[in-house]
Amino acid sequence: MKSTLFLLTFVCLLVTNAELWSQRSFLDLLNGYETWDNHAIAPTPDQGFLIANDLKFPPQDWEKHGFYISKYDSCGVISWARAYGSPDFALYFTDLKELSGGDVVAMGQTGFDDLFLMRINAGGEVVSMLTFDTSNGDQNYNVDVHDGKIMVFGSYYAENGAHNYLLMINETGQINWAKSYHRRRGSGAATFSSDGNTICVNGNLIYLVDEAGNLVWSRELSQLSAEDANISRPVESGNGYVLAVRNPESEAQYLFKLDQTGEVEWQSEQVPSGFLASSIDRLSDGNLVMVNALPLEAESNYGGAPFMIECSPDGEILAQFSFDLGDIGRFTAPICRTGDQRSVTVMGSYYDQGNYDYVIRLKPGEALSCAGYDYTDRLPEKVPMDIQTVMGTATNLSFTSTDTVTVDVLDLDLFAEHVCETEVDQATLEYEARIQCTDTLHFQPPLENATYLWEDGSTVSNRILQAPGQYFLQATTCRTEFDISIDLQQGLCPCNYYIPNAFSPNSDGVNDVFQAYATCEFRSYELQIFNRWGELLYQSSIPEQGWDGHSRGQVVSQGVYTYSLRYSWEVTPGVIQDKLQVGTVALIR
């Protein structure tokens, strides 16, 4: 019988308290195709992400306006890039959002002022294409997804002017409901909250809509005109909503939080910025991150490098980070999306004889090899906020949809110029696990998205290891190399036993004797039987000799009796383990 247990220990080169993050940090310039400023980012289930933007010029032989989507893998390498368009009309892209199953939806307007919703799978193939129409001037600000519902926020033209709308669709494209709200005041954005409500921004107006489309409350930032209001897409944080807004007098950005009733809970210090609107998101640890661009250099085509600030959930600025990008170009319009382990992806535009995209992937506080640095530049004065209640109504709105649009897809040769990236470094993973009673171990890879090299040249990740023995391998991720030592040692293994809870000593050859059965060889053995008054009725030191229901030559009556089993076994050569087991057994006549 095998009676072994093994201890698995990983020993690596360098001890670190930081969380392991297998992805590469980098800054890429995508200078192959000119674009506009409609950037979007969507994470993918494999720890990669998608980026998207409007193309400034139709590619190749296309006559109509289109957009592109590109997939970055978990190591920050472009897997594919494709352009999407239609021969029927222009497609003006606005937003991209991930669905629960790994597909994404791309949203925008057509050249006929309708809305389009394109569903795309993980490989970049078009799954479906729908258009929606309610007026002669339908526009889309953004799209969001929650619990199988797709929310589209934008504006449409009515007889009394342009108004905001919310359009709720399920993931198959069927319309659940659509409603009209306040007059259009300017640009806007909306976000689902975890309870299914929607928080909307329209110019200097912020309002909350419940799951059924009813208007809950509306608040106006009266210190700002509708034209001067540059408010970010809201982000849910705790029991409220955080937004970034520009102070036009100081040309700076600050964050503020509204509670669930629309009252101001806090506001942060101001940070000088060069771009009108900021983008914010919530990190995996609950902190907040905001991105914008530094003020442009006077009379220069260069400057406006992107910056990032990290705030606590109560609005305290914890750190500021920026990038010294020299004379690469003029940087504008950054947006951000957060990922696992405090990671952030930033996308924006830079101008260098044309408007192109850039992508940054990093963790706050992590300096890239050529670009990242800490800086401090903030205005401690708080901006007086004047929040006023505004009345409004929600009215039903009718949209029609079609699925007859032709979509063209074209592979793009999207070249990424790596301005800087982190070097592969060394780190430590310490891992322990106890493996019960076997002489083999099924090795499971401890790191996602890693390649493995064993000392015998094998590159498989899952492997059956024989014990006892030592094994060595290297695990390499996008950013870290690990030297792993696996030491399989013999250790303690329990002796599994079985004791019946009843027996019937009636000489029929079935369950006539009460005794213990074990998977190990007993080194010592003592079985005792007691009646309910504690009187010893039976005792044996021979495992094969069980109790037949007699005591001192007399038949014992039917009933419940107590047993005590004390035994020992050899766990490893020369090492003995003792155990005592007490229980009851029913004697049935």
XYZ file of C-alpha atoms in Angstrom:
589
model
C 0.000 0.000 0.000
C 1.207 3.525 -0.852
C 0.998 5.759 2.197
C 2.705 8.984 1.143
C 1.854 12.673 1.072
C 3.938 15.243 -0.762
C 4.800 18.856 -0.121
C 4.999 21.081 -3.200
C 7.107 24.215 -2.834
C 7.970 26.858 -5.445
C 11.252 28.688 -4.786
C 12.059 31.634 -7.083
C 14.793 34.191 -7.507
C 13.604 37.380 -5.865
C 11.087 38.074 -3.120
C 8.493 40.731 -3.856
C 5.376 41.864 -2.019
C 3.732 43.207 -5.177
C 0.939 41.370 -6.924
C 2.069 39.486 -9.986
C 0.874 41.068 -13.200
C 1.673 39.069 -16.296
C 1.043 41.824 -18.835
C 3.556 44.115 -20.472
C 3.551 47.855 -19.777
C 4.147 49.929 -22.887
C 3.503 53.093 -24.886
C 2.671 52.569 -28.574
C 2.222 55.041 -31.412
C -0.156 53.825 -34.134
C 0.981 55.946 -37.036
C -0.338 53.986 -39.997
C -3.822 55.504 -40.317
C -5.113 58.969 -39.527
C -8.055 59.069 -37.134
C -10.410 61.376 -35.265
C -10.953 61.703 -31.497
C -13.668 59.075 -30.936
C -11.498 56.651 -28.969
C -12.866 53.576 -27.215
C -11.364 50.687 -25.224
C -12.976 47.362 -24.282
C -11.267 44.640 -22.191
C -11.405 41.034 -23.422
C -11.747 37.828 -21.347
C -8.172 36.717 -22.178
C -6.671 39.774 -20.383
C -6.185 41.595 -23.647
C -8.214 44.551 -24.895
C -9.760 46.114 -27.972
C -9.282 49.674 -29.184
C -11.412 51.491 -31.737
C -11.690 54.868 -33.453
C -13.057 56.633 -36.509
C -10.835 56.549 -39.584
C -10.214 59.995 -41.038
C -10.071 58.671 -44.610
C -11.785 55.606 -46.127
C -9.249 52.794 -46.623
C -8.297 51.570 -50.114
C -11.259 51.584 -52.507
C -13.947 52.438 -49.978
C -16.000 55.504 -50.783
C -17.763 55.802 -47.433
C -16.513 56.770 -43.982
C -15.685 53.876 -41.613
C -13.913 52.953 -38.405
C -11.398 50.421 -37.154
C -11.099 47.978 -34.249
C -7.826 46.383 -33.180
C -7.142 43.559 -30.729
C -4.195 43.681 -28.324
C -3.342 40.348 -26.696
C -2.392 39.928 -23.032
C 1.255 40.732 -23.832
C 0.369 44.021 -25.498
C 0.913 42.788 -29.064
C -1.587 43.541 -31.830
C -3.349 40.303 -32.834
C -5.536 41.750 -35.549
C -6.848 45.051 -36.877
C -9.852 45.512 -39.131
C -11.746 48.346 -40.767
C -15.556 48.296 -40.814
C -17.737 50.171 -43.256
C -20.757 49.922 -45.512
C -21.314 50.633 -49.208
C -24.790 51.891 -48.308
C -23.787 54.863 -46.140
C -21.014 56.248 -43.946
C -20.498 54.797 -40.462
C -19.418 57.297 -37.804
C -18.118 55.436 -34.763
C -18.765 56.629 -31.187
C -18.279 53.816 -28.655
C -17.362 50.184 -27.973
C -18.498 47.951 -25.106
C -17.866 44.340 -24.122
C -20.689 41.805 -23.733
C -20.814 39.000 -21.171
C -19.892 36.225 -23.623
C -16.769 37.841 -25.086
C -18.376 39.627 -28.042
C -18.437 43.419 -28.245
C -20.875 45.977 -29.618
C -19.737 48.966 -31.660
C -22.093 51.951 -31.708
C -22.402 55.071 -33.819
C -24.368 57.000 -36.431
C -24.892 56.396 -40.114
C -24.593 58.987 -42.850
C -28.393 59.118 -42.867
C -28.461 60.167 -39.189
C -29.682 56.797 -37.959
C -28.008 54.790 -35.205
C -26.074 51.591 -35.886
C -25.265 48.765 -33.484
C -22.717 46.243 -34.757
C -21.991 43.052 -32.809
C -18.484 41.631 -33.338
C -17.014 38.380 -32.019
C -13.592 37.839 -30.425
C -11.994 37.258 -33.818
C -13.239 40.522 -35.291
C -16.007 38.973 -37.394
C -19.363 40.735 -37.670
C -22.141 38.778 -35.953
C -24.982 41.223 -36.608
C -25.628 44.771 -37.792
C -28.731 46.729 -36.792
C -29.837 50.288 -37.422
C -32.303 52.292 -35.309
C -34.271 55.374 -36.299
C -36.572 57.799 -34.489
C -35.954 61.181 -36.183
C -34.070 62.971 -38.942
C -31.103 63.631 -36.671
C -30.315 60.741 -34.330
C -26.971 60.917 -32.532
C -25.283 58.548 -30.124
C -23.058 59.650 -27.223
C -22.114 56.264 -25.817
C -23.224 52.714 -25.065
C -23.069 50.641 -21.872
C -23.918 47.042 -20.949
C -25.303 45.553 -17.730
C -27.013 42.259 -16.890
C -27.853 41.392 -20.507
C -29.105 44.894 -21.366
C -27.530 47.366 -23.786
C -28.073 51.040 -23.005
C -27.726 53.631 -25.782
C -27.634 57.316 -24.813
C -27.818 60.191 -27.259
C -29.985 62.907 -28.755
C -32.667 63.178 -31.438
C -34.569 65.982 -33.151
C -38.166 66.749 -32.199
C -40.530 69.539 -33.222
C -39.517 71.588 -30.183
C -35.761 71.002 -30.588
C -33.178 68.343 -29.808
C -33.715 66.143 -26.741
C -31.849 63.347 -24.987
C -33.031 59.769 -25.269
C -32.288 56.433 -23.636
C -32.725 53.313 -25.762
C -32.703 49.948 -23.962
C -31.969 46.849 -26.065
C -31.293 43.226 -25.153
C -28.160 41.454 -26.412
C -30.022 40.089 -29.445
C -30.928 43.619 -30.550
C -34.598 43.650 -29.542
C -35.870 46.957 -28.151
C -37.060 46.842 -24.529
C -38.032 50.509 -24.232
C -37.042 54.000 -25.340
C -37.750 57.326 -23.639
C -37.141 61.019 -24.157
C -35.806 63.360 -21.462
C -34.363 66.865 -21.173
C -33.548 69.190 -24.032
C -30.092 68.652 -25.435
C -27.621 71.027 -23.761
C -24.367 69.776 -25.271
C -22.257 66.658 -25.293
C -23.100 63.857 -22.906
C -22.487 60.361 -21.576
C -24.328 57.807 -19.468
C -23.368 54.833 -17.291
C -25.229 51.863 -15.869
C -25.006 51.471 -12.102
C -24.892 48.083 -10.383
C -28.587 48.349 -9.411
C -29.653 48.765 -13.045
C -30.227 52.524 -12.879
C -28.597 54.898 -15.370
C -26.741 58.110 -14.502
C -26.737 60.576 -17.425
C -24.749 63.722 -18.262
C -26.014 66.324 -20.727
C -24.059 69.583 -20.876
C -24.179 70.988 -17.322
C -27.061 68.681 -16.381
C -26.801 65.367 -14.492
C -29.821 63.132 -13.986
C -30.696 59.642 -12.725
C -33.072 57.239 -14.492
C -34.397 54.022 -12.923
C -34.594 50.578 -14.577
C -38.031 51.300 -16.042
C -36.906 54.597 -17.588
C -38.487 56.909 -15.000
C -36.675 60.130 -14.149
C -35.603 59.992 -10.480
C -33.841 63.366 -10.094
C -32.073 66.022 -12.159
C -29.284 68.359 -10.996
C -27.763 71.340 -12.775
C -24.208 72.607 -12.205
C -25.301 76.221 -12.296
C -21.772 77.613 -11.954
C -21.155 76.350 -15.499
C -22.927 77.267 -18.697
C -24.069 74.417 -20.917
C -21.403 75.437 -23.450
C -18.569 75.513 -20.878
C -19.535 72.265 -19.173
C -17.126 69.467 -19.998
C -18.199 66.678 -17.659
C -16.833 63.156 -17.923
C -18.725 59.921 -18.242
C -19.893 59.050 -14.688
C -18.322 56.201 -12.718
C -20.083 54.374 -9.898
C -18.092 54.479 -6.650
C -19.482 53.250 -3.353
C -23.023 54.529 -2.908
C -22.752 57.278 -5.479
C -21.316 58.561 -8.745
C -17.973 60.260 -9.446
C -17.498 62.695 -12.307
C -14.687 64.914 -13.570
C -15.406 68.468 -14.676
C -13.363 71.304 -16.150
C -13.111 74.671 -14.437
C -12.901 77.080 -17.413
C -11.504 79.915 -15.286
C -8.431 78.020 -14.079
C -8.233 75.608 -17.041
C -8.066 72.747 -14.560
C -9.978 69.540 -13.858
C -11.386 68.273 -10.577
C -13.435 65.305 -9.419
C -16.640 65.410 -7.437
C -19.029 62.787 -6.121
C -22.813 62.829 -6.012
C -24.623 60.528 -3.615
C -27.640 58.494 -4.701
C -29.940 61.461 -4.070
C -27.888 63.819 -6.255
C -26.213 65.772 -3.444
C -22.488 66.606 -3.512
C -20.541 64.316 -1.175
C -16.998 65.571 -1.879
C -14.817 67.305 -4.439
C -11.091 67.042 -5.073
C -8.360 69.584 -5.622
C -7.896 70.941 -9.143
C -5.281 69.663 -11.585
C -4.201 71.910 -14.512
C -5.073 70.306 -17.841
C -4.859 71.075 -21.518
C -7.827 69.147 -22.854
C -11.465 70.047 -22.307
C -12.826 66.698 -21.102
C -11.301 64.083 -18.794
C -11.872 60.355 -18.628
C -12.195 58.511 -15.312
C -12.563 54.922 -14.160
C -12.386 52.879 -10.968
C -9.301 50.761 -10.263
C -9.594 47.166 -9.088
C -8.764 48.237 -5.504
C -11.535 50.880 -5.441
C -9.330 53.921 -6.041
C -10.150 56.272 -8.911
C -8.012 57.206 -11.893
C -8.408 60.223 -14.188
C -6.552 60.963 -17.429
C -6.165 64.189 -19.364
C -3.361 66.041 -21.136
C -0.908 68.632 -19.849
C -1.369 72.213 -21.076
C 0.074 72.789 -24.537
C 3.330 74.653 -24.923
C 2.803 78.187 -26.191
C 3.159 78.633 -29.966
C 4.259 75.026 -30.395
C 3.003 71.966 -32.196
C 4.312 69.816 -29.339
C 3.206 69.218 -25.783
C 0.050 68.212 -24.057
C 1.539 64.915 -22.939
C -1.015 62.646 -21.264
C -1.147 62.581 -17.485
C -2.875 60.405 -14.925
C -3.974 61.085 -11.358
C -4.972 58.513 -8.766
C -7.504 59.408 -6.076
C -8.838 57.626 -3.036
C -12.570 56.766 -2.948
C -13.147 59.967 -0.945
C -11.417 62.263 -3.447
C -7.931 62.664 -1.983
C -5.309 62.937 -4.734
C -2.767 60.221 -3.964
C -0.395 60.575 -6.915
C 0.120 62.235 -10.298
C 1.930 60.660 -13.244
C 2.894 62.013 -16.645
C 5.099 61.176 -19.627
C 8.081 63.052 -21.033
C 7.475 62.472 -24.717
C 9.774 65.145 -26.105
C 8.982 66.270 -29.636
C 6.772 63.350 -30.683
C 3.769 65.567 -31.236
C 0.780 67.271 -29.660
C -1.276 64.946 -27.447
C -5.024 65.307 -26.886
C -8.277 63.500 -26.089
C -7.160 60.674 -23.776
C -9.597 58.095 -22.414
C -8.961 55.256 -19.941
C -10.292 51.833 -18.967
C -9.088 49.892 -15.944
C -8.375 46.168 -15.678
C -7.224 43.573 -13.185
C -4.557 44.243 -10.531
C -4.801 48.054 -10.838
C -3.901 48.062 -14.521
C -4.950 50.949 -16.765
C -5.186 51.268 -20.542
C -5.069 54.791 -21.991
C -5.852 55.731 -25.580
C -5.736 59.145 -27.201
C -4.609 61.204 -30.180
C -1.281 62.762 -31.057
C -0.679 65.145 -33.936
C 2.440 64.867 -36.093
C 1.710 65.915 -39.683
C -1.623 64.187 -39.134
C -3.847 62.922 -36.338
C -2.919 59.429 -35.067
C -3.697 57.202 -32.086
C -1.486 56.238 -29.174
C -1.969 53.510 -26.543
C -0.505 53.285 -23.026
C -0.789 50.206 -20.827
C 0.555 50.310 -17.269
C -0.180 50.340 -13.563
C -0.284 53.699 -11.701
C 3.105 54.400 -10.159
C 4.958 52.077 -12.507
C 7.516 54.015 -14.534
C 8.042 52.911 -18.101
C 11.619 52.649 -19.300
C 11.496 55.944 -21.189
C 8.404 57.885 -20.254
C 6.833 57.604 -16.818
C 7.528 60.029 -13.989
C 5.817 61.448 -10.909
C 4.955 65.115 -10.730
C 3.006 67.469 -8.504
C 0.958 70.280 -9.993
C -2.385 71.037 -8.420
C -4.536 73.925 -7.239
C -5.689 73.405 -3.650
C -8.559 75.899 -3.948
C -11.927 74.196 -4.161
C -14.292 75.426 -6.860
C -17.601 76.718 -5.421
C -20.257 74.318 -6.666
C -23.815 75.500 -7.208
C -26.077 72.453 -7.612
C -29.688 73.208 -8.458
C -32.665 70.881 -8.835
C -34.186 70.882 -12.315
C -37.626 69.568 -13.172
C -38.063 67.174 -16.055
C -40.242 64.412 -17.435
C -39.754 61.120 -19.226
C -41.944 60.400 -22.242
C -42.154 57.285 -24.370
C -40.247 57.321 -27.642
C -40.625 55.030 -30.645
C -37.622 53.573 -32.508
C -37.744 51.339 -35.570
C -34.937 48.908 -36.370
C -33.639 47.148 -39.498
C -31.044 44.438 -40.121
C -30.573 44.811 -43.880
C -27.349 46.827 -43.906
C -24.354 45.438 -45.802
C -21.070 45.539 -43.860
C -17.612 45.514 -45.433
C -14.651 44.272 -43.375
C -11.042 44.880 -44.352
C -7.859 43.687 -42.639
C -5.573 46.586 -41.718
C -1.809 46.533 -41.385
C -1.814 48.556 -38.178
C 1.814 49.067 -37.190
C 2.618 49.843 -33.547
C 5.782 51.822 -32.868
C 6.955 50.879 -29.358
C 8.129 54.153 -27.844
C 8.904 52.434 -24.566
C 8.072 49.327 -22.584
C 9.041 47.559 -19.393
C 11.929 45.137 -19.517
C 11.437 41.522 -18.516
C 12.422 41.312 -14.860
C 12.789 38.725 -12.128
C 10.237 38.169 -9.382
C 9.331 35.505 -6.862
C 6.347 33.248 -6.562
C 6.193 31.217 -3.369
C 3.549 28.511 -3.437
C 2.831 25.584 -1.135
C 0.312 22.760 -1.455
C -0.138 19.401 0.261
C -0.940 16.482 -2.020
C -2.746 13.591 -0.294
C -1.595 9.968 -0.580
C -0.149 9.505 -4.039
C 3.257 9.138 -5.597
C 2.392 11.481 -8.498
C 1.569 15.163 -8.753
C -0.455 16.740 -11.559
C 1.392 20.045 -11.994
C -1.008 22.904 -12.765
C 0.566 26.086 -14.217
C 0.642 28.761 -11.495
C 0.715 31.696 -13.937
C -1.745 32.621 -16.648
C -0.436 33.531 -20.088
C 3.038 32.111 -19.398
C 5.337 29.826 -21.388
C 7.087 26.981 -19.576
C 10.485 25.325 -20.124
C 11.425 22.268 -18.051
C 14.999 21.121 -17.453
C 14.474 18.169 -19.791
C 13.392 20.498 -22.623
C 9.648 19.940 -22.326
C 7.454 23.003 -22.917
C 4.110 21.633 -21.715
C 2.358 23.532 -18.933
C 0.433 20.626 -17.364
C 2.563 17.661 -16.379
C 2.469 14.531 -14.203
C 5.469 14.480 -11.830
C 6.757 11.399 -10.024
C 7.709 11.531 -6.349
C 10.003 11.639 -4.533
C 12.143 13.949 -6.665
C 13.122 17.493 -7.612
C 12.085 19.320 -10.768
C 13.192 22.645 -12.218
C 11.514 24.840 -14.812
C 11.319 28.407 -16.070
C 8.022 30.252 -16.435
C 8.086 33.353 -18.608
C 5.294 35.910 -18.862
C 5.286 39.106 -20.885
C 7.150 40.920 -18.141
C 8.596 38.374 -15.689
C 10.845 35.311 -15.695
C 10.539 32.797 -12.873
C 12.957 30.044 -11.888
C 10.800 27.428 -10.194
C 12.017 24.521 -8.106
C 9.547 21.749 -7.251
C 10.525 19.471 -4.391
C 8.308 16.416 -3.882
C 8.931 14.843 -0.493
C 7.324 11.944 1.322
C 5.178 13.052 4.227
C 2.222 12.159 6.406
C -0.628 10.160 4.875
C -3.758 9.298 6.897
C -4.837 5.699 7.375
C -8.372 5.469 6.041
C -10.601 3.047 7.927
C -14.229 1.921 7.938
C -16.313 0.912 10.975
C -19.932 -0.190 10.440
C -22.652 1.476 12.524
C -24.675 -1.738 12.917
C -24.336 -5.551 12.764
C -26.631 -8.578 13.212
C -24.947 -11.621 14.856
C -27.567 -14.195 13.764
C -25.188 -16.651 12.056
C -26.603 -15.988 8.574
C -23.147 -15.162 7.217
C -23.982 -11.458 6.674
C -22.749 -8.771 9.108
C -22.362 -11.338 11.890
C -19.226 -9.687 13.338
C -18.405 -6.073 14.279
C -14.829 -5.129 13.347
C -12.721 -2.301 11.808
C -11.417 -2.316 8.223
C -8.463 -0.145 7.111
C -6.428 0.709 4.009
C -3.213 0.455 6.017
C -1.530 -2.245 8.039
C -2.164 -1.782 11.779
C 1.032 -1.668 13.884
C -1.055 -1.771 17.067
C -4.763 -2.374 17.575
C -7.169 -2.367 20.539
C -10.964 -2.596 20.189
C -13.183 -2.242 23.287
C -16.987 -2.490 23.573
C -18.979 -0.904 26.458
C -22.641 -0.976 27.445
C -24.573 2.177 28.343
C -23.402 1.991 31.983
C -19.737 1.950 30.918
C -19.176 -1.728 31.666
C -16.492 -3.334 29.459
C -18.123 -6.160 27.492
C -15.469 -7.056 24.948
C -11.798 -6.374 24.201
C -9.488 -7.501 21.367
C -5.992 -6.698 20.068
C -6.370 -8.764 16.889
C -7.833 -6.781 13.927
C -9.166 -9.890 12.192
C -11.048 -10.961 15.342
C -14.257 -8.976 15.634
C -17.049 -8.920 18.237
C -19.746 -11.550 17.687
C -22.273 -10.109 20.164
C -21.239 -12.226 23.185
C -19.774 -11.152 26.515
C -18.278 -13.632 28.962
C -19.958 -16.469 27.053
C -23.421 -14.897 27.228
C -25.517 -13.479 24.394
C -25.781 -9.684 24.635
C -29.244 -8.226 24.100
C -30.201 -5.995 21.166
C -29.299 -2.318 21.657
C -26.750 0.457 21.058
C -23.210 0.002 22.384
C -20.143 2.222 22.553
C -16.843 1.242 20.978
C -13.314 2.564 21.464
C -10.727 1.865 18.758
C -7.112 2.777 19.401
C -4.677 1.961 16.597
C -1.364 2.981 15.014
C 0.255 2.702 11.578
C 3.575 3.452 9.923
C 3.351 6.668 7.876
C 6.934 6.503 6.622
C 9.662 4.009 7.436
C 10.319 4.225 11.170
C 7.602 6.832 11.850
C 4.479 5.626 13.722
C 1.206 7.561 13.985
C -1.386 6.859 16.759
C -5.122 7.531 16.602
C -8.165 7.005 18.884
C -11.688 6.690 17.478
C -14.829 6.487 19.672
C -18.370 5.839 18.399
C -21.529 3.749 18.701
C -22.777 0.595 17.009
C -26.280 -0.895 16.914
C -26.591 -4.631 17.663
C -29.642 -6.010 15.879
C -31.151 -9.424 16.751
